C-alpha positions as a Markdown table, in Angstrom:
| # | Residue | x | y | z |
|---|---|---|---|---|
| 1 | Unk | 0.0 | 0.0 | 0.0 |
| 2 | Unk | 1.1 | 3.2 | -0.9 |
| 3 | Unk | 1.3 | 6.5 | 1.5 |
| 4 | Unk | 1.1 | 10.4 | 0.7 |
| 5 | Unk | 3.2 | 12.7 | 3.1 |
| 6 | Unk | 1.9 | 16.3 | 2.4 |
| 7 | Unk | 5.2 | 18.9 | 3.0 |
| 8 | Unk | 3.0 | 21.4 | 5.4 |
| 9 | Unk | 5.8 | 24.2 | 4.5 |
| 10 | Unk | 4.0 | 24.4 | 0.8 |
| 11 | Unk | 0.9 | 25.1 | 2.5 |
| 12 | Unk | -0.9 | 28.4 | 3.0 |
| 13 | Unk | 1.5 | 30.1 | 5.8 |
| 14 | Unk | -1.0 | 32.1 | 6.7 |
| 15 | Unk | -4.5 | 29.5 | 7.1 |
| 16 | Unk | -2.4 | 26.3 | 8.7 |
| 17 | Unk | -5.1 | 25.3 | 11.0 |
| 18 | Unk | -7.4 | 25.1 | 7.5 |
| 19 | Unk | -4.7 | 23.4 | 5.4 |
| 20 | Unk | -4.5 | 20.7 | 8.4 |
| 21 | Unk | -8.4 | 20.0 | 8.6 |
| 22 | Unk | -8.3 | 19.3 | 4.1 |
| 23 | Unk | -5.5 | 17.5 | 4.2 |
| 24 | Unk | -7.4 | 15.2 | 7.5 |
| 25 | Unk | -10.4 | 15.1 | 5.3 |
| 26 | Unk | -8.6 | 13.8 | 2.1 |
| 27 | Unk | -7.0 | 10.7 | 4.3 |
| 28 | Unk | -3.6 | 12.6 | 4.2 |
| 29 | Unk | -1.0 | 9.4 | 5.6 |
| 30 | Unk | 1.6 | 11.8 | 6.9 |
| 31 | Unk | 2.6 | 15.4 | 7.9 |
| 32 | Unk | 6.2 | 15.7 | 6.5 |
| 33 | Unk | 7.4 | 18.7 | 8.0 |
| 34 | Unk | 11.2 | 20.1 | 7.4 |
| 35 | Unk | 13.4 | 21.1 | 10.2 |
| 36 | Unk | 15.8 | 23.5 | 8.2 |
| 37 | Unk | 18.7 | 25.5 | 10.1 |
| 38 | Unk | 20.4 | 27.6 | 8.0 |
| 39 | Unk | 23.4 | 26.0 | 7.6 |
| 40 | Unk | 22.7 | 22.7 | 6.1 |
| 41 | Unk | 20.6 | 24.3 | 3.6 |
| 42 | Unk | 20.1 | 28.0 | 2.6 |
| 43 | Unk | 16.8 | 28.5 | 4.3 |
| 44 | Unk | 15.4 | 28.5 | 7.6 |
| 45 | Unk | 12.4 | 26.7 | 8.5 |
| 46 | Unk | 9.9 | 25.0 | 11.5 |
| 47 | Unk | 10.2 | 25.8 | 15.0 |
| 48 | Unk | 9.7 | 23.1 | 17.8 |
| 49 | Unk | 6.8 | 25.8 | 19.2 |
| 50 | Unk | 5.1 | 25.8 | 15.7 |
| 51 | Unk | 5.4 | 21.6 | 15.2 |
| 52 | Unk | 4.1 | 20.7 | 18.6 |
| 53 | Unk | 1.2 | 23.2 | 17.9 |
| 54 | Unk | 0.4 | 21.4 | 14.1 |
| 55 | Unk | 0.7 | 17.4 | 16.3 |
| 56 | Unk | -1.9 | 19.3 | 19.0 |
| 57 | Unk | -4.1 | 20.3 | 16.6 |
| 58 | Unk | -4.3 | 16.9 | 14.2 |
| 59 | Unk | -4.4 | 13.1 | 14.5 |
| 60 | Unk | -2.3 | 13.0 | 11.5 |
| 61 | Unk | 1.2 | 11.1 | 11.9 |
| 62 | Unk | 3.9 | 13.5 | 11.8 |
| 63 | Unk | 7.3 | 13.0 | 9.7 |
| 64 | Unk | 10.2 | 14.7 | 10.9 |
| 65 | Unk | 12.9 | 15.6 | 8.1 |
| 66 | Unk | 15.8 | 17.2 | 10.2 |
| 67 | Unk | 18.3 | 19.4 | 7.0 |
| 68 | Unk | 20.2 | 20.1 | 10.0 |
| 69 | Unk | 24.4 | 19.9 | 10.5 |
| 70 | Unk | 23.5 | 19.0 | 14.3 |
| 71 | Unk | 21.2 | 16.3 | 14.2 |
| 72 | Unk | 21.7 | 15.2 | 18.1 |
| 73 | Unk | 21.0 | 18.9 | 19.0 |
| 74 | Unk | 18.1 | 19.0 | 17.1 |
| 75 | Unk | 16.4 | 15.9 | 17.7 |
| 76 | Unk | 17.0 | 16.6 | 22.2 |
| 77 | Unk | 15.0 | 20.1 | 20.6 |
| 78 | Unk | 11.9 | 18.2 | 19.0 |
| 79 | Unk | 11.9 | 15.3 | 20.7 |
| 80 | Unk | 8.8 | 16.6 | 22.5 |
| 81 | Unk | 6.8 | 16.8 | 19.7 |
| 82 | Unk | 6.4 | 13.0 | 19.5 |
| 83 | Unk | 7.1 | 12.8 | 16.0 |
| 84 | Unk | 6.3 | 9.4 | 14.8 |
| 85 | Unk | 9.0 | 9.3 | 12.6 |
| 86 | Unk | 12.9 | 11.6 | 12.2 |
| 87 | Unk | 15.3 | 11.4 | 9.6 |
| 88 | Unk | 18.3 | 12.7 | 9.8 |
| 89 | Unk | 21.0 | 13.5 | 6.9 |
| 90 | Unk | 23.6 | 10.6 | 6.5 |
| 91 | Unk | 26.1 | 12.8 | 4.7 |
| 92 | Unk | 26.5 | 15.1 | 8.3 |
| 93 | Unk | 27.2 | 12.6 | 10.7 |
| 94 | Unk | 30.3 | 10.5 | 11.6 |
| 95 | Unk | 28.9 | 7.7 | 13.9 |
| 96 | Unk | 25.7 | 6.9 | 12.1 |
| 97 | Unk | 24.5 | 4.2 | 14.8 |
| 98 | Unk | 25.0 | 6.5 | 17.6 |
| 99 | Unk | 21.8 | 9.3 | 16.1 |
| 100 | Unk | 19.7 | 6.4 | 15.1 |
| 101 | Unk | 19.7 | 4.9 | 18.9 |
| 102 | Unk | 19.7 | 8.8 | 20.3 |
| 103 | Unk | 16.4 | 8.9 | 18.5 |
| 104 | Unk | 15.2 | 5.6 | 19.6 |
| 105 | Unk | 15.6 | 6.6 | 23.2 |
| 106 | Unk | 12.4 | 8.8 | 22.6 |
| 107 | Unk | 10.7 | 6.3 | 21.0 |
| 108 | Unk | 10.7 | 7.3 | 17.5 |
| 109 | Unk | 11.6 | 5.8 | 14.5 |
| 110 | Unk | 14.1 | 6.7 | 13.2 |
| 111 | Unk | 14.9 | 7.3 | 9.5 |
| 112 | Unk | 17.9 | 8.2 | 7.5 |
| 113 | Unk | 18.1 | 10.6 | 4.6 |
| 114 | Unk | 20.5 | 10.8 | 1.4 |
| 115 | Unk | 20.8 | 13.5 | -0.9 |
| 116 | Unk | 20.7 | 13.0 | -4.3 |
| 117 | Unk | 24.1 | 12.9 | -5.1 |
| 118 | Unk | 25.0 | 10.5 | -2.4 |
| 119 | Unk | 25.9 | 6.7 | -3.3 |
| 120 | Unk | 23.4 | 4.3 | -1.7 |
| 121 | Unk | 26.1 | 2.8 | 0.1 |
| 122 | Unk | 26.5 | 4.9 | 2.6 |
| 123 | Unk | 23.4 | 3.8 | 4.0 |
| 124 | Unk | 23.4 | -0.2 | 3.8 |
| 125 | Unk | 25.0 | -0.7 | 7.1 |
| 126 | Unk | 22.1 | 0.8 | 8.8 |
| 127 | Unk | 19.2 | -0.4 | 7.3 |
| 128 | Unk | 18.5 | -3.1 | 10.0 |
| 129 | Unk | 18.3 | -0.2 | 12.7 |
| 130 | Unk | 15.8 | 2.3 | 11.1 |
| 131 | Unk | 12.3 | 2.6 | 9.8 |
| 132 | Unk | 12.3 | 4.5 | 6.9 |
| 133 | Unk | 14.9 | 5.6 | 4.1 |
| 134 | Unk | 14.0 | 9.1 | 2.9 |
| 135 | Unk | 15.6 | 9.3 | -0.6 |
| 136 | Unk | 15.6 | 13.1 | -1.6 |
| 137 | Unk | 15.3 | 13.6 | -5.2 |
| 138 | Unk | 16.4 | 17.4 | -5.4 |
| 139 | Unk | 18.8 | 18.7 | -2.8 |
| 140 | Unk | 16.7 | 19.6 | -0.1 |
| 141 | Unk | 15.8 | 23.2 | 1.2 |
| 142 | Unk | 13.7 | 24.5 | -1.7 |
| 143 | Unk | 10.3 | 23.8 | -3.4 |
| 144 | Unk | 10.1 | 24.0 | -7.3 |
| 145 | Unk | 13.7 | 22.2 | -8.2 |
| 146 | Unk | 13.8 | 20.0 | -11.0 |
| 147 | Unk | 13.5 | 15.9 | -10.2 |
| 148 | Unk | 16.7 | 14.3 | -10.5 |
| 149 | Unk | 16.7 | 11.2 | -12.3 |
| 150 | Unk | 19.7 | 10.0 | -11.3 |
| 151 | Unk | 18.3 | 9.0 | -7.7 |
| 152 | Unk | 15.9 | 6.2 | -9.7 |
| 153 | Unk | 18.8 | 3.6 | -10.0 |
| 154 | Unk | 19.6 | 4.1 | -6.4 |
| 155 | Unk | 15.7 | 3.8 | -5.3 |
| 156 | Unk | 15.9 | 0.0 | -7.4 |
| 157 | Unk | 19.5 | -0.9 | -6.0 |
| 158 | Unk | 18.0 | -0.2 | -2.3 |
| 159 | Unk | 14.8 | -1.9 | -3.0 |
| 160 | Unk | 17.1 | -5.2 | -4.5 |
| 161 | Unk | 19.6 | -4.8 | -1.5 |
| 162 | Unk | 16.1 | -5.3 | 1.0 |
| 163 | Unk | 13.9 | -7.7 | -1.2 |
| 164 | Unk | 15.2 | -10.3 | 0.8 |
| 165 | Unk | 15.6 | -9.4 | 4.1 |
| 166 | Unk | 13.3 | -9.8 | 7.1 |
| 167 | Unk | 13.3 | -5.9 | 8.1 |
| 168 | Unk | 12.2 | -3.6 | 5.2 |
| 169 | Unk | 12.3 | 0.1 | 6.1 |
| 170 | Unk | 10.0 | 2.1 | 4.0 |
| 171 | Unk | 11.4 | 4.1 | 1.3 |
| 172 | Unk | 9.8 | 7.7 | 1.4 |
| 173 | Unk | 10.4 | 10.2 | -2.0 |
| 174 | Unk | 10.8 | 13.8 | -1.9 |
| 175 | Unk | 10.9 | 16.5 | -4.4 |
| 176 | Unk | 9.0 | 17.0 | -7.4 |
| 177 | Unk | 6.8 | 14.5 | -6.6 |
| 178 | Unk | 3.2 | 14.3 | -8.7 |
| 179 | Unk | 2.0 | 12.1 | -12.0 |
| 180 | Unk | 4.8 | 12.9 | -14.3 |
| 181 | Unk | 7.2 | 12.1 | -11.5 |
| 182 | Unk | 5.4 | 8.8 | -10.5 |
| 183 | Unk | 5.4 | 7.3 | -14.1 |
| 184 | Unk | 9.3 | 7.4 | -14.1 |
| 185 | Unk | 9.7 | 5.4 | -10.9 |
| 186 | Unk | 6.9 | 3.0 | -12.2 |
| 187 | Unk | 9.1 | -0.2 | -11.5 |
| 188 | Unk | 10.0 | 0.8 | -8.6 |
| 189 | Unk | 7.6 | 2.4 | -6.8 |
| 190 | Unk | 8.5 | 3.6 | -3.4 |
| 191 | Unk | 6.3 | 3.3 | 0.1 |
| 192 | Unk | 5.9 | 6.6 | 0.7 |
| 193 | Unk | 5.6 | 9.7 | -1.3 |
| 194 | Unk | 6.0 | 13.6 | 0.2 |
| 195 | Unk | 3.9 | 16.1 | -2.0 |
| 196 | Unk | 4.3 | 19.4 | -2.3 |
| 197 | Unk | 3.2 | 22.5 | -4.5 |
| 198 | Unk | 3.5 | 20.6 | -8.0 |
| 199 | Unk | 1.0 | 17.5 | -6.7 |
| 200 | Unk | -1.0 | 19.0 | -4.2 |
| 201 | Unk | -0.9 | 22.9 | -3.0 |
| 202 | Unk | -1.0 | 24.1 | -6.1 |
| 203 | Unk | -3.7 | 26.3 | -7.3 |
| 204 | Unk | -4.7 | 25.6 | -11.1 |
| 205 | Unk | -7.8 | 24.1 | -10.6 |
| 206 | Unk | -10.6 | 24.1 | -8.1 |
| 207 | Unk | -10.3 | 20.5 | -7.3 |
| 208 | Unk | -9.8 | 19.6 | -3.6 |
| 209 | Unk | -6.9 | 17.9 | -2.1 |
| 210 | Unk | -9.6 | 14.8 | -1.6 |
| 211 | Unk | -9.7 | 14.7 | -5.1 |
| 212 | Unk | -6.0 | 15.3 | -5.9 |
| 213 | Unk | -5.2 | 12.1 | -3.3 |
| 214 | Unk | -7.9 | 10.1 | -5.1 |
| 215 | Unk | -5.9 | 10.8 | -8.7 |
| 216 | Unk | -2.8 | 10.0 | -7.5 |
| 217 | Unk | -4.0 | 7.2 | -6.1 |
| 218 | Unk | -5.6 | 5.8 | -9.1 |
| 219 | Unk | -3.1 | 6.7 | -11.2 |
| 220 | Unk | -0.5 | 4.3 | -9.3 |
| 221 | Unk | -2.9 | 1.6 | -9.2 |
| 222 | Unk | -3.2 | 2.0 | -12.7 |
| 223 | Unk | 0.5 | 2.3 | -13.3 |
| 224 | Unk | 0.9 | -0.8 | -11.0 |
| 225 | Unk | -2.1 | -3.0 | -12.9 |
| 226 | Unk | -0.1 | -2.4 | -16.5 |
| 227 | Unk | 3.2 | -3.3 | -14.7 |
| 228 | Unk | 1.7 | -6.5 | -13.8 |
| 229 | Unk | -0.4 | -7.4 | -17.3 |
| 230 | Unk | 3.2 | -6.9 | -18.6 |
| 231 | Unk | 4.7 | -9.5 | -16.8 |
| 232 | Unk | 2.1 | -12.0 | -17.6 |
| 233 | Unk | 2.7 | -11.5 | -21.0 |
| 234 | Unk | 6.4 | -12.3 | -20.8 |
């Protein structure tokens, strides 16, 4: 089964509390909400203060994506939020292991994050010891960047270095995510999906986000019933 994440820093800034009862309606899976300090990335974004009051206000699960150079600093800072899951960036850390059990010790799942130029061996040792894999298709700390497609052969190596192991961790997308984005990852479609302004903020219809779930949703099942005709014709 597949899961949407909605990024609530492509939302309305201004009408949160009204973004957050849509996206409930429309069966949103996820909250992915980016912790950004400056540093990492060139851009500043969501406080501890303004997360705790988005988890008080919804039942939806919240996805913590830490760009951070600090991640122990950060995740002692939002630990109190009870995310229910936290990635971190492997490409800042030195002792992987020691963040993913720091985040554990709150009882959160942790998750690891790659950037797109990053090889996905960097991350193999660890995949016994988290929940999720958050693959970044455009280097994070913007909306609007182009999808990378050099990140799809690294989503199918990690999906062939877990297809047959006992613990899978989820593989979550983000960047450019919508239709035209899906199709090229159509054989091999990830768990999770984080969409933004191009698949669901955006303002060029008057659909709702209900619908704009429902056509994404579709649209993979279809995508995933032609895969499968396909390989009972070969």
């Amino acid at each position: 089964m597949k899961h949407f994440a909605a990024s609530l820093m492509c939302g309305d800034p201004l009408y949160v509390a009204e973004e957050l009862r849509k996206l409930e309606e429309a069966g949103c899976d996820l909250l992915h909400l980016d912790v950004m300090d400056g540093i990492y990335v060139n851009n500043l974004a969501l406080g501890p203060e303004w997360i705790e009051a988005v988890k008080n206000f919804t039942s939806i699960p919240i996805d913590i994506h830490l760009a951070c150079v600090d991640p122990i600093k950060y995740i002692d800072m939002f630990a109190s939020t009870k995310p229910d899951y936290l990635s971190f960036h492997v490409e800042v850390v030195d002792d992987v292991k020691k963040v993913i059990q720091h985040i554990k010790t709150y009882g959160i799942k942790p998750s690891i994050a790659l950037n797109p130029e990053t090889d996905i061996e960097a991350i193999i040792p660890y995949l016994e010891e988290v929940d999720m894999v958050l693959m970044m298709t455009v280097n994070p700390g913007f909306s609007g960047q182009k999808f990378n497609e050099e990140v799809i052969p690294k989503i199918k190596k990690l999906k062939a270095v877990l297809e047959n192991r006992k613990h899978q961790p989820l593989i979550e997308v983000d960047g450019n995510i919508h239709s035209g984005t899906i199709a090229l990852m159509e054989d091999i479609q990830p768990d999770v999906y984080v969409l933004g302004t191009s698949a669901l903020f955006h303002n060029k219809d008057q659909s709702s986000y209900t619908e704009r779930l429902e056509f994404l949703k579709r649209f993979i099942d279809s995508l995933e019933k032609e895969k499968s005709s396909l390989k009972s014709i070969t």
